[in-house]
Amino acid sequence: MKKILVAEDTESNYLLLSIILRKEYEVHRAHDGQEAIEKFESCRPDMILMDIKMPVMDGRTATSEIRKFNAEIPIIA
């Protein structure tokens, strides 16, 4: 099963995405950009849905950091 990492700090947004996606994907969540980087390294998702405005580290910075490890992974902001 393909994996999607959802980087989203708002609970209701995450729940909606999770309900839609979990039928066909294994869904992992990060609450902020820093956690998104950590989860990317541990779960190796096939795609990332990235919120731009998050606490601790924003989505743009997290995307730049993830791109240092993997320039190919699709990241949708």
Coordinates of N, CA and C in Angstrom, one line a residue, residues 16-66:
L16 N -10.4 15.3 7.6 CA -11.0 15.3 6.3 C -10.1 14.6 5.3
L17 N -8.8 15.0 5.2 CA -7.9 14.3 4.3 C -7.7 12.8 4.6
S18 N -7.6 12.5 5.9 CA -7.4 11.1 6.3 C -8.6 10.3 5.9
I19 N -9.8 10.8 6.1 CA -11.0 10.0 5.8 C -11.0 9.7 4.3
I20 N -10.7 10.7 3.5 CA -10.7 10.5 2.0 C -9.6 9.6 1.6
L21 N -8.4 9.7 2.2 CA -7.2 9.0 1.7 C -7.0 7.6 2.2
R22 N -7.5 7.3 3.4 CA -7.1 6.1 4.1 C -7.8 4.8 3.4
K23 N -8.7 5.1 2.6 CA -9.3 3.9 1.8 C -8.3 3.3 0.9
E24 N -7.4 4.1 0.4 CA -6.5 3.6 -0.6 C -5.0 3.8 -0.3
Y25 N -4.7 4.5 0.8 CA -3.4 4.8 1.2 C -3.1 4.6 2.7
E26 N -1.9 4.4 3.0 CA -1.5 4.4 4.4 C -1.2 5.8 4.7
V27 N -1.9 6.4 5.7 CA -1.8 7.9 6.0 C -1.0 8.1 7.2
H28 N 0.1 8.9 7.2 CA 0.9 9.3 8.3 C 0.7 10.8 8.5
R29 N 0.8 11.3 9.8 CA 0.6 12.7 10.0 C 1.8 13.3 10.7
A30 N 2.0 14.6 10.3 CA 3.0 15.4 11.0 C 2.3 16.7 11.4
H31 N 2.5 17.1 12.6 CA 1.8 18.3 13.1 C 2.5 19.6 12.8
D32 N 3.7 19.6 12.4 CA 4.5 20.8 12.0 C 5.6 20.4 11.0
G33 N 6.3 21.4 10.5 CA 7.4 21.1 9.5 C 8.5 20.2 10.0
Q34 N 8.9 20.5 11.3 CA 10.0 19.7 11.9 C 9.6 18.2 12.0
E35 N 8.4 18.0 12.4 CA 7.9 16.6 12.5 C 7.8 16.0 11.1
A36 N 7.4 16.8 10.1 CA 7.3 16.3 8.7 C 8.7 15.7 8.3
I37 N 9.7 16.4 8.6 CA 11.1 16.0 8.2 C 11.4 14.6 8.9
E38 N 11.1 14.6 10.2 CA 11.3 13.3 10.9 C 10.5 12.2 10.4
K39 N 9.2 12.4 10.1 CA 8.4 11.4 9.6 C 8.8 10.9 8.2
F40 N 9.2 11.9 7.4 CA 9.7 11.6 6.1 C 10.9 10.6 6.2
E41 N 11.8 10.8 7.1 CA 12.9 9.9 7.2 C 12.5 8.5 7.8
S42 N 11.5 8.5 8.7 CA 11.2 7.2 9.3 C 10.2 6.4 8.4
C43 N 9.2 7.0 7.8 CA 8.2 6.2 7.1 C 8.3 6.2 5.6
R44 N 9.2 7.0 5.0 CA 9.5 7.0 3.6 C 8.2 7.0 2.7
P45 N 7.4 8.1 2.8 CA 6.2 8.2 2.1 C 6.4 8.3 0.6
D46 N 5.4 8.0 -0.2 CA 5.4 8.1 -1.7 C 5.0 9.5 -2.1
M47 N 4.3 10.2 -1.2 CA 3.9 11.6 -1.5 C 3.7 12.3 -0.2
I48 N 3.8 13.7 -0.3 CA 3.6 14.5 0.9 C 2.6 15.6 0.6
L49 N 1.6 15.7 1.4 CA 0.7 16.9 1.4 C 1.1 17.8 2.5
M50 N 1.6 19.0 2.1 CA 2.3 19.9 3.0 C 1.5 21.2 3.2
D51 N 1.1 21.5 4.5 CA 0.5 22.8 4.8 C 1.7 23.8 4.8
I52 N 1.5 25.0 4.4 CA 2.5 26.0 4.3 C 2.7 26.7 5.7
K53 N 1.6 27.0 6.3 CA 1.7 27.8 7.6 C 1.5 26.9 8.8
M54 N 2.6 26.5 9.5 CA 2.5 25.6 10.6 C 3.4 26.1 11.7
P55 N 3.2 25.7 12.9 CA 4.1 26.1 14.0 C 5.5 25.4 13.9
V56 N 6.4 25.8 14.7 CA 7.8 25.2 14.8 C 8.6 25.5 13.5
M57 N 8.1 24.9 12.4 CA 8.8 25.1 11.1 C 7.7 25.1 10.0
D58 N 7.8 26.1 9.1 CA 6.7 26.2 8.1 C 7.0 25.2 7.0
G59 N 5.9 25.1 6.1 CA 6.0 24.1 5.1 C 7.0 24.4 4.0
R60 N 7.3 25.6 3.7 CA 8.4 25.9 2.8 C 9.7 25.5 3.2
T61 N 10.0 25.8 4.5 CA 11.3 25.4 5.0 C 11.4 23.8 5.1
A62 N 10.4 23.2 5.5 CA 10.4 21.7 5.6 C 10.5 21.1 4.2
T63 N 9.9 21.7 3.2 CA 10.0 21.2 1.8 C 11.5 21.3 1.4
S64 N 12.1 22.5 1.6 CA 13.5 22.7 1.3 C 14.4 21.6 1.9
E65 N 14.2 21.3 3.2 CA 15.0 20.4 3.9 C 14.7 18.9 3.3
I66 N 13.5 18.6 3.0 CA 13.2 17.3 2.5 C 13.8 17.1 1.1

